[in-house]
């Protein structure tokens, strides 16, 4: 039998209860009731937001993704969904900055680029649409050059190109920004099958457009997100960091902002030597859960690697405060700092 | 054996929200109250010599602490005792993707350290270690000729641990001392006193290690003692036990202070009597609140029910 390995993060163990739990944990290993009051769990708000989008309750979706983004402003999919909610509420113009943010955080975010192109056509800015079209075409060339094009990704890129071209054609044919039937863009697609069981809409696009792989992935059951995460942990154990990052992106697209995922994104980038991104991911993890032991430890390791021992020691002090009953994260960081100090002394002699 | 375990607590999952470490490995349909308030009972033969006693005590503490391991295993709170409860098997053990059926674990699988995967899902029933010392070959999957070797490979290869040199032989001595002739008649109760006693034994063993000049082992044992107190702390939930939690946290910090001075034998030894006094005072005050802790089946049941009802 093929292995169906579930690889679970252990780091997750204490923390996965995450923010809700960890926020009140008061350090140590127990999840004690918080005295600082409840706070939004962005992963939960994300889940609620996705459900609202599926139910076409755009008001609620906008509120929920607003909550998500206030805790995790960089989460690409949350930005994208916020844009869909805005569009659903008839506020296409407001959607633009969320789409731009989503693209900035995840440049190969085809859906966001496609949506930005379509919205721009609607808003009478064909130049922006053309820019996105070029960028979308570039994505295919990019992955081909890297030799890692996934078939589903290429298919999705082709779909996007087709859709944007069609919308541009329609817009020029009728020579007006309002010509692209608003229904087409005002109705964010991507809701899962079960939600589209209602009467066929007048949105002709849903009939002749192929199933949207990427989008249905976003709406995948939460378990699927968890198994992407677990796959990533295994890949990290095998030192396959690039692939791990891809899995982690898929995980966070489904699960929403989660400190464990962000922590491993930081870790994988650090192992690839991309220190600025790594640092940014650790910061995001710690923004969601200031007491995240893994991110605190790994950020300390990052400081060690870039020669900032004092900053590393500060992380160690943080771990001492967080881990009232000791923790392996503290032990590991302490050992690495001691090693570094020994190395330095040896160098000086 | 190559047990590379997954950690119980999945990212982002409900199970991960489990604050009680001892419940993380429980199969889904298990009677959590029973698991958290009883254990099979330790079958520990009294040591024949002082030297054996010293080693067995180190091994006993190491067997019960996640700090024996590194990597994901330690971070998940796994210890030898998670799988081999009181040195027995563990029919309630379950880890999704690793166990197949409850009570088993795939010993050629993934995750706690760098992988030596066989690509097959083949969980093996967790064996009891009682009387294992009388065997001549250990582990079915990848047999070793001695307990020391078997345990060394488990700790190092599977669980990414790197304990002080004294520890592996000490665990072997502990396992070898598990004898069916020494089994208690009834299962043991997991009480506040029993849990505190585990921590205190680790402290006394640390003191002995300082005396014999083995600061590294002493330091490891002090850390194990802090971890044991942490597991007690997990059982002190709710506003009414705030004072008791603070007492434990202060005690743990005091152990940390002695540990920080571990390099200085005289200072460390000088600190031990005060530490033990503080320990005993803490235990007395905790004892007064005993009924409110999650060591009490009644309180535990109520707490679990309340948690079930709470919106997540």
XYZ file of C-alpha atoms in Angstrom:
661
model
C 0.000 0.000 0.000
C 1.269 3.418 -0.843
C 1.977 5.457 2.133
C -0.475 8.101 3.005
C 1.817 9.919 5.220
C 0.511 12.599 7.331
C 3.202 14.729 8.507
C 2.288 16.881 11.247
C 4.106 19.667 12.613
C 5.052 19.383 16.068
C 5.710 22.939 16.353
C 2.092 23.042 15.687
C 1.359 21.089 18.753
C 1.514 23.731 21.315
C 0.525 26.448 18.985
C -1.867 25.142 16.519
C -4.574 25.952 18.862
C -3.211 29.111 17.610
C -4.058 32.493 17.997
C -7.200 31.950 19.966
C -5.476 29.587 22.299
C -1.988 30.870 22.194
C -3.132 34.370 22.793
C -4.363 33.384 26.166
C -1.748 30.796 26.856
C 0.280 33.131 28.930
C 3.315 31.191 27.881
C 4.065 27.735 29.059
C 2.374 24.879 27.461
C -1.117 25.223 28.734
C -3.815 27.048 26.948
C -5.135 28.977 29.828
C -8.034 31.305 29.570
C -6.991 34.636 28.345
C -7.149 37.654 30.520
C -6.552 39.896 27.563
C -9.923 39.080 26.124
C -10.835 37.345 22.925
C -9.301 38.318 19.666
C -10.093 37.507 16.113
C -8.772 34.201 14.888
C -7.902 35.120 11.323
C -8.041 31.528 10.098
C -11.554 31.256 11.444
C -12.625 34.586 9.978
C -11.118 33.416 6.708
C -13.199 30.259 6.813
C -16.332 32.267 7.544
C -15.493 34.673 4.745
C -15.081 31.877 2.242
C -18.402 30.443 3.320
C -20.046 33.824 2.890
C -18.558 34.173 -0.589
C -19.847 30.756 -1.465
C -23.273 31.778 -0.264
C -22.934 35.015 -2.222
C -23.351 36.951 0.980
C -20.896 39.624 -0.098
C -21.671 41.952 2.788
C -20.686 39.356 5.306
C -17.714 38.295 3.194
C -16.453 41.858 3.128
C -16.728 42.107 6.886
C -14.976 38.786 7.466
C -12.101 39.427 5.091
C -11.790 42.839 6.661
C -11.181 41.047 9.961
C -8.699 38.705 8.329
C -6.762 41.516 6.714
C -6.600 43.580 9.851
C -4.650 40.708 11.415
C -2.828 39.494 8.313
C -2.730 42.294 5.747
C -0.392 40.449 3.404
C -2.299 37.220 2.957
C -2.674 36.985 -0.839
C -5.879 34.991 -1.012
C -7.581 37.068 1.658
C -6.823 40.154 -0.409
C -8.151 38.447 -3.483
C -11.325 37.356 -1.747
C -11.785 40.807 -0.324
C -11.686 42.066 -3.897
C -14.315 39.514 -4.908
C -16.499 40.633 -2.022
C -16.098 44.284 -3.021
C -16.992 43.432 -6.603
C -19.981 41.458 -5.382
C -21.079 44.531 -3.460
C -20.813 46.609 -6.610
C -17.613 48.326 -5.520
C -15.295 47.287 -8.319
C -13.189 50.373 -7.984
C -12.438 49.540 -4.355
C -11.436 46.054 -5.370
C -8.434 47.236 -7.311
C -6.087 47.857 -4.421
C -6.779 44.449 -2.907
C -6.037 42.801 -6.216
C -2.842 44.771 -6.499
C -1.841 43.729 -3.010
C -2.612 40.078 -3.740
C -0.436 40.257 -6.839
C 2.348 41.998 -5.013
C 2.432 39.284 -2.385
C 2.086 36.459 -4.868
C 3.214 37.468 -8.350
C 2.070 34.205 -9.940
C -1.469 34.696 -8.652
C -3.186 34.182 -12.012
C -6.700 34.601 -10.714
C -5.897 37.944 -9.145
C -4.202 39.170 -12.304
C -7.113 38.025 -14.431
C -9.598 39.693 -12.126
C -7.612 42.903 -12.088
C -7.583 42.894 -15.882
C -11.331 42.324 -16.071
C -12.112 44.987 -13.487
C -9.833 47.434 -15.263
C -11.675 46.891 -18.521
C -14.908 47.526 -16.709
C -13.440 50.694 -15.237
C -12.272 51.874 -18.641
C -8.580 51.317 -18.093
C -7.550 48.955 -20.862
C -3.879 49.738 -20.355
C -3.917 48.111 -16.944
C -5.657 45.120 -18.456
C -3.038 44.816 -21.162
C -0.300 45.063 -18.573
C -1.834 42.187 -16.639
C -2.276 40.173 -19.801
C 1.405 40.533 -20.546
C 2.235 39.559 -16.989
C 0.001 36.505 -17.230
C 1.689 35.433 -20.435
C 4.992 35.981 -18.704
C 4.011 33.532 -15.946
C 3.873 30.707 -18.426
C 7.238 31.587 -19.883
C 8.643 31.844 -16.378
C 7.635 28.418 -15.232
C 8.668 26.934 -18.571
C 12.095 28.466 -18.130
C 12.303 27.031 -14.641
C 11.059 23.697 -15.980
C 8.386 23.342 -13.327
C 5.101 24.119 -15.031
C 2.242 22.247 -13.481
C -0.361 21.282 -16.070
C -3.185 22.745 -14.029
C -1.340 26.022 -13.681
C -0.692 26.287 -17.413
C -4.328 25.496 -18.148
C -5.402 28.184 -15.730
C -3.063 30.691 -17.333
C -4.496 29.855 -20.751
C -8.013 30.326 -19.445
C -7.085 33.692 -18.032
C -5.536 34.806 -21.296
C -8.647 33.733 -23.167
C -10.978 35.521 -20.787
C -9.063 38.751 -20.741
C -8.757 38.743 -24.519
C -12.475 38.089 -24.862
C -13.355 40.899 -22.486
C -11.020 43.297 -24.258
C -12.552 42.320 -27.578
C -16.057 42.877 -26.247
C -15.072 46.222 -24.792
C -13.552 47.522 -28.012
C -16.427 46.105 -30.071
C -18.921 48.248 -28.207
C -16.446 51.014 -27.595
C -17.367 51.671 -24.059
C -16.082 50.847 -20.656
C -19.511 49.790 -19.480
C -19.924 47.339 -22.293
C -18.383 44.340 -20.650
C -21.557 43.010 -19.170
C -21.290 43.984 -15.529
C -22.758 40.668 -14.562
C -19.622 39.020 -15.746
C -17.351 40.798 -13.383
C -19.819 41.776 -10.759
C -20.460 38.160 -10.048
C -17.272 36.725 -8.718
C -17.104 33.166 -9.835
C -15.314 30.482 -8.055
C -18.025 29.447 -5.736
C -17.988 25.715 -5.365
C -20.362 23.422 -7.166
C -22.834 23.032 -4.372
C -23.392 26.753 -4.189
C -24.132 27.031 -7.886
C -27.028 24.655 -7.615
C -29.439 27.544 -7.746
C -31.171 28.574 -10.917
C -28.704 29.104 -13.729
C -27.786 32.732 -13.674
C -27.720 34.996 -16.637
C -23.993 34.969 -16.233
C -23.252 33.299 -19.517
C -19.604 33.108 -18.613
C -20.202 30.294 -16.184
C -21.570 28.103 -18.941
C -18.860 28.311 -21.476
C -15.946 28.656 -19.129
C -14.059 25.615 -17.984
C -14.077 24.648 -14.361
C -11.715 26.821 -12.485
C -9.135 24.514 -11.018
C -7.330 27.029 -8.950
C -10.443 28.488 -7.524
C -11.907 25.178 -6.619
C -8.638 24.508 -4.898
C -9.133 27.579 -2.793
C -12.451 26.273 -1.758
C -11.064 22.890 -1.002
C -11.990 21.366 2.305
C -9.858 22.432 5.183
C -8.360 18.970 5.507
C -6.790 19.453 2.136
C -5.074 22.546 3.423
C -3.802 20.616 6.392
C -2.439 17.876 4.194
C -0.619 20.412 2.026
C 0.868 21.703 5.219
C 1.893 18.251 6.291
C 3.352 17.533 2.889
C 5.392 20.683 3.277
C 6.763 19.587 6.627
C 7.883 16.329 5.073
C 9.519 18.179 2.178
C 11.299 20.408 4.665
C 12.623 17.317 6.434
C 13.954 16.213 3.071
C 15.501 19.643 2.486
C 13.272 20.238 -0.568
C 12.481 23.807 0.360
C 11.267 25.121 -2.986
C 8.612 22.440 -3.195
C 7.762 22.962 0.442
C 7.083 26.627 -0.244
C 4.683 25.714 -3.037
C 2.805 23.407 -0.684
C 2.747 26.008 2.051
C 1.254 28.536 -0.342
C -1.456 26.050 -1.202
C -2.025 25.387 2.466
C -2.435 29.015 3.366
C -4.686 29.623 0.389
C -7.085 27.125 1.932
C -6.540 27.489 5.643
C -6.114 31.237 5.741
C -3.474 33.099 7.700
C -1.898 30.761 10.200
C 1.254 31.293 12.241
C 2.488 27.726 11.743
C 2.307 28.051 7.984
C 3.933 31.469 7.999
C 6.645 30.138 10.282
C 7.522 27.352 7.881
C 7.398 29.772 4.953
C 9.984 31.760 6.861
C 12.017 28.667 7.563
C 12.013 27.470 3.951
C 13.013 30.868 2.617
C 15.788 31.103 5.177
C 17.141 27.720 4.146
C 17.150 28.959 0.556
C 19.114 31.977 1.693
C 16.304 34.438 0.988
C 16.723 36.195 4.281
C 14.589 39.292 3.783
C 11.559 37.234 2.831
C 12.233 34.811 5.645
C 12.345 37.632 8.125
C 9.128 39.050 6.767
C 7.340 35.724 7.141
C 8.545 35.323 10.711
C 7.291 38.809 11.431
C 3.906 37.877 9.995
C 3.768 34.717 12.098
C 4.633 36.691 15.207
C 2.076 39.338 14.384
C -0.590 36.635 14.512
C 0.854 34.986 17.581
C 3.468 37.000 19.448
C 4.289 33.970 21.597
C 4.874 31.610 18.685
C 7.766 29.524 19.935
C 8.848 28.221 16.548
C 8.936 31.624 14.875
C 10.691 33.154 17.874
C 13.359 30.463 17.743
C 13.821 30.543 13.981
C 13.974 34.305 13.847
C 16.769 34.010 16.395
C 18.533 31.521 14.130
C 18.151 33.912 11.248
C 19.814 36.661 13.267
C 22.650 34.277 14.054
C 23.081 33.489 10.394
C 23.336 37.123 9.451
C 25.760 37.776 12.297
C 23.469 39.688 14.635
C 24.176 37.829 17.833
C 22.641 40.411 20.110
C 19.336 40.186 18.275
C 19.547 36.402 18.535
C 20.063 36.738 22.272
C 16.990 38.917 22.450
C 14.978 36.122 20.840
C 16.430 33.739 23.401
C 15.248 36.018 26.179
C 11.812 36.059 24.563
C 11.752 32.258 24.622
C 12.759 32.274 28.274
C 9.754 34.445 28.942
C 7.364 32.434 26.767
C 8.466 29.018 27.987
C 7.811 29.124 31.692
C 8.450 25.385 31.902
C 11.272 25.149 29.418
C 10.932 24.338 25.761
C 13.049 22.707 23.121
C 12.900 25.828 20.977
C 14.773 27.677 23.697
C 17.249 24.850 24.154
C 18.033 24.651 20.458
C 18.522 28.371 20.056
C 20.675 28.544 23.194
C 22.886 25.768 21.846
C 23.300 27.478 18.485
C 24.170 30.787 20.117
C 26.751 29.072 22.313
C 28.255 27.402 19.231
C 28.467 30.695 17.441
C 30.166 32.287 20.425
C 32.710 29.475 20.530
C 33.372 29.932 16.813
C 33.874 33.633 17.274
C 36.302 33.143 20.108
C 38.234 30.639 18.019
C 38.381 33.113 15.156
C 39.751 35.816 17.364
C 42.630 33.655 18.541
C 13.240 0.700 14.860
C 12.817 3.740 12.808
C 9.934 5.559 14.272
C 9.725 8.891 12.752
C 6.625 10.210 14.065
C 4.245 12.693 13.096
C 3.288 14.990 15.815
C -0.103 14.660 17.177
C -1.130 18.118 16.844
C -1.836 18.998 13.321
C -1.439 22.434 12.168
C -4.674 24.164 12.105
C -6.691 21.256 13.369
C -8.943 20.768 16.321
C -6.667 18.121 17.766
C -3.896 20.626 17.927
C -5.945 22.696 20.270
C -5.398 20.031 22.882
C -3.702 21.725 25.821
C -3.343 18.528 27.823
C -0.271 16.899 26.398
C -1.215 13.495 27.714
C -4.417 13.537 25.673
C -2.785 14.323 22.349
C -2.067 10.730 21.447
C -5.414 9.340 22.460
C -7.461 7.546 19.871
C -10.548 9.507 18.949
C -13.056 7.254 20.689
C -11.009 6.828 23.829
C -12.219 7.488 27.330
C -10.123 10.585 27.891
C -10.937 10.798 31.570
C -9.632 7.295 32.133
C -6.485 7.981 30.122
C -5.765 11.189 31.961
C -6.426 9.906 35.450
C -5.044 6.372 35.392
C -2.074 4.526 33.955
C -1.173 0.829 33.785
C 1.254 1.082 36.699
C 5.009 0.883 36.624
C 6.646 -2.527 37.090
C 9.948 -1.274 38.426
C 12.146 -3.795 40.209
C 13.970 -2.336 43.221
C 17.581 -1.683 42.312
C 20.219 -4.092 43.584
C 22.993 -1.537 43.936
C 23.406 2.163 44.499
C 24.915 2.502 41.080
C 21.930 0.794 39.487
C 19.595 3.041 41.472
C 21.399 6.116 40.214
C 21.189 5.022 36.601
C 17.599 3.856 36.794
C 16.499 7.199 38.223
C 18.161 9.107 35.388
C 16.600 6.709 32.892
C 13.206 7.020 34.484
C 13.204 10.803 34.191
C 14.531 10.663 30.628
C 11.880 8.131 29.645
C 9.203 10.609 30.700
C 10.437 13.815 29.173
C 10.059 15.164 25.649
C 13.388 16.951 26.199
C 15.055 13.632 25.439
C 14.096 14.199 21.834
C 14.760 16.968 19.377
C 13.024 18.262 16.308
C 9.347 17.838 15.833
C 9.005 15.036 18.414
C 10.069 17.246 21.283
C 8.054 20.139 19.941
C 4.977 17.972 19.929
C 5.554 16.866 23.507
C 6.229 13.227 22.664
C 8.233 11.040 25.029
C 9.005 7.323 25.343
C 6.218 7.269 27.887
C 3.674 8.531 25.327
C 3.942 5.235 23.470
C 5.069 2.938 26.261
C 2.864 4.114 29.109
C 4.555 3.275 32.383
C 6.750 1.035 30.212
C 3.855 -0.974 28.833
C 2.146 -0.993 25.475
C -0.502 1.621 24.754
C -3.704 0.418 23.113
C -5.043 3.967 23.207
C -2.183 5.469 21.240
C -3.274 6.988 17.987
C -1.648 9.357 15.608
C -3.372 9.940 12.341
C -1.360 8.686 9.410
C 1.118 6.968 11.633
C -0.892 4.506 13.616
C -3.217 2.769 11.185
C -4.972 1.109 14.072
C -4.881 2.390 17.638
C -1.971 1.044 19.650
C 0.368 0.934 16.683
C 2.895 3.168 15.010
C 4.597 2.986 11.648
C 8.204 2.479 12.572
C 9.625 3.072 9.117
C 7.899 6.305 8.463
C 8.502 9.933 8.187
C 8.632 12.953 10.084
C 10.447 13.568 13.268
C 13.801 13.847 11.687
C 15.423 13.308 8.358
C 13.644 10.596 6.566
C 14.669 7.049 5.994
C 11.345 6.170 4.500
C 10.471 2.809 3.135
C 7.553 4.221 1.196
C 5.133 1.767 2.747
C 2.561 2.325 5.428
C 3.298 -0.471 7.850
C 2.402 0.313 11.428
C 3.585 -2.072 14.123
C 1.891 -2.665 17.448
C 3.678 -0.859 20.255
C 5.132 -3.597 22.468
C 5.350 -3.628 26.233
C 8.839 -3.134 27.585
C 8.154 -5.124 30.731
C 10.616 -8.047 30.734
C 12.169 -6.722 27.520
C 15.505 -6.785 29.336
C 15.420 -10.565 29.197
C 15.364 -10.620 25.403
C 18.378 -10.919 23.167
C 17.081 -8.978 20.178
C 15.171 -5.735 20.188
C 12.715 -4.443 17.658
C 11.230 -6.501 14.850
C 11.578 -3.969 12.080
C 15.245 -3.305 12.386
C 16.551 -5.514 15.176
C 19.401 -4.574 17.453
C 21.420 -6.886 19.679
C 21.381 -4.725 22.784
C 19.014 -2.388 24.550
C 21.628 0.341 24.520
C 22.009 0.189 20.759
C 18.322 -0.025 20.133
C 17.549 2.958 22.327
C 20.466 4.972 21.006
C 19.205 4.542 17.469
C 15.644 5.354 18.471
C 16.630 8.555 20.199
C 19.153 9.702 17.658
C 17.811 8.584 14.285
C 14.126 8.649 14.867
C 13.519 11.383 17.321
C 16.465 13.632 16.595
C 17.543 13.729 20.207
C 21.046 14.415 21.488
C 21.013 13.870 25.261
C 24.120 13.853 27.471
C 26.212 10.663 27.174
C 25.013 9.239 30.495
C 21.407 9.182 29.425
C 21.132 6.359 26.876
C 22.722 3.729 29.139
C 20.513 5.026 31.929
C 17.364 4.477 29.882
C 18.607 0.999 29.045
C 19.077 0.345 32.770
C 15.585 1.640 33.439
C 14.001 -0.518 30.736
C 15.981 -3.530 31.942
C 14.559 -2.976 35.421
C 10.975 -3.258 34.187
C 10.012 -6.662 35.491
C 6.644 -8.398 35.455
C 7.350 -9.696 38.957
C 7.279 -6.069 40.143
C 3.973 -5.055 38.602
C 1.429 -3.436 40.918
C -1.832 -5.296 41.430
C -3.906 -2.435 40.150
C -3.551 0.347 37.636
C -2.013 3.503 39.030
C -3.893 6.727 39.613
C -2.533 9.830 37.977
C -2.824 12.186 40.903
C -1.423 15.590 41.656
C 0.896 14.022 44.213
C 2.101 11.384 41.772
C 2.805 13.999 39.127
C 4.632 16.222 41.611
C 6.605 13.237 42.819
C 7.872 12.604 39.294
C 9.172 16.155 39.154
C 10.735 15.882 42.599
C 12.480 12.625 41.727
C 14.020 14.352 38.739
C 15.243 17.134 41.021
C 16.790 14.728 43.515
C 18.450 12.881 40.660
C 19.814 16.165 39.376
C 21.226 16.879 42.811
C 22.958 13.495 42.809
C 24.351 14.181 39.349
C 25.776 17.504 40.551
C 27.350 15.697 43.480
C 29.029 13.207 41.182
C 30.349 16.060 39.050
C 28.113 15.382 36.024
C 26.752 18.872 35.441
C 25.525 18.056 31.943
C 23.253 15.288 33.170
C 22.147 17.419 36.096
C 21.182 20.200 33.726
C 19.219 17.801 31.564
C 17.375 16.518 34.627
C 16.535 20.015 35.825
C 15.004 20.674 32.445
C 13.073 17.413 32.706
C 11.808 18.548 36.118
C 10.603 21.837 34.671
C 8.794 19.952 31.917
C 7.150 17.700 34.497
C 5.933 20.786 36.369
C 4.627 22.109 33.060
C 2.464 19.038 32.733
C 1.087 19.712 36.204
C 0.502 23.320 35.193
C -1.626 22.134 32.265
C -3.981 20.614 34.779
C -4.544 23.885 36.561
C -7.124 25.538 34.391
C -9.497 28.326 35.158
C -9.534 31.549 37.128
C -9.785 29.851 40.492
C -6.318 28.359 40.210
C -4.463 31.475 39.217
C -2.493 31.605 42.448
C -1.477 27.960 42.163
C -0.330 28.483 38.590
C 1.808 31.390 39.713
C 3.303 29.219 42.444
C 4.294 26.580 39.908
C 5.655 29.128 37.469
C 7.823 30.635 40.198
C 9.075 27.207 41.175
C 9.956 26.434 37.589
C 11.806 29.730 37.294
C 13.787 28.878 40.427
C 14.801 25.571 38.854
C 15.819 27.528 35.782
C 18.047 29.717 37.949
C 19.860 26.729 39.407
C 20.194 25.326 35.920
C 21.681 28.559 34.659
C 24.383 28.146 37.316
C 24.973 24.480 36.448
C 28.540 25.198 35.364
C 29.440 26.082 38.939
C 29.102 22.906 40.961
C 29.306 24.571 44.363
C 26.743 27.223 43.514
C 24.378 24.685 42.004
C 24.649 22.350 44.964
C 24.201 25.224 47.360
C 20.990 26.148 45.587
C 19.441 22.697 45.745
C 18.212 22.570 49.372
C 16.371 25.883 49.026
C 14.905 24.661 45.786
C 13.628 21.478 47.406
C 12.117 23.496 50.238
C 10.379 25.726 47.755
C 9.187 22.622 45.964
C 7.657 21.154 49.091
C 5.965 24.411 50.003
C 4.524 24.648 46.502
C 3.267 21.103 46.702
C 1.532 21.783 50.006
C -0.275 24.774 48.606
C -1.262 22.921 45.460
C -2.562 20.056 47.510
C -5.079 22.349 49.158
C -6.526 23.140 45.749
C -6.344 19.515 44.624
C -10.069 19.098 44.075
C -10.148 21.890 41.546
C -7.355 20.519 39.399
C -7.836 18.387 36.319
C -6.236 15.489 38.144
C -9.636 15.020 39.749
C -11.847 12.930 37.467
C -14.890 15.002 38.374
C -13.275 18.345 37.654
C -11.715 16.949 34.509
C -15.028 15.643 33.203
C -16.685 18.967 33.856
C -13.888 20.831 32.134
C -13.985 18.561 29.088
C -17.735 18.984 28.823
C -17.503 22.734 29.061
C -14.904 22.717 26.326
C -17.098 20.607 24.077
C -19.918 23.054 24.463
C -17.821 26.146 23.954
C -18.011 27.513 20.455
C -14.658 27.006 18.788
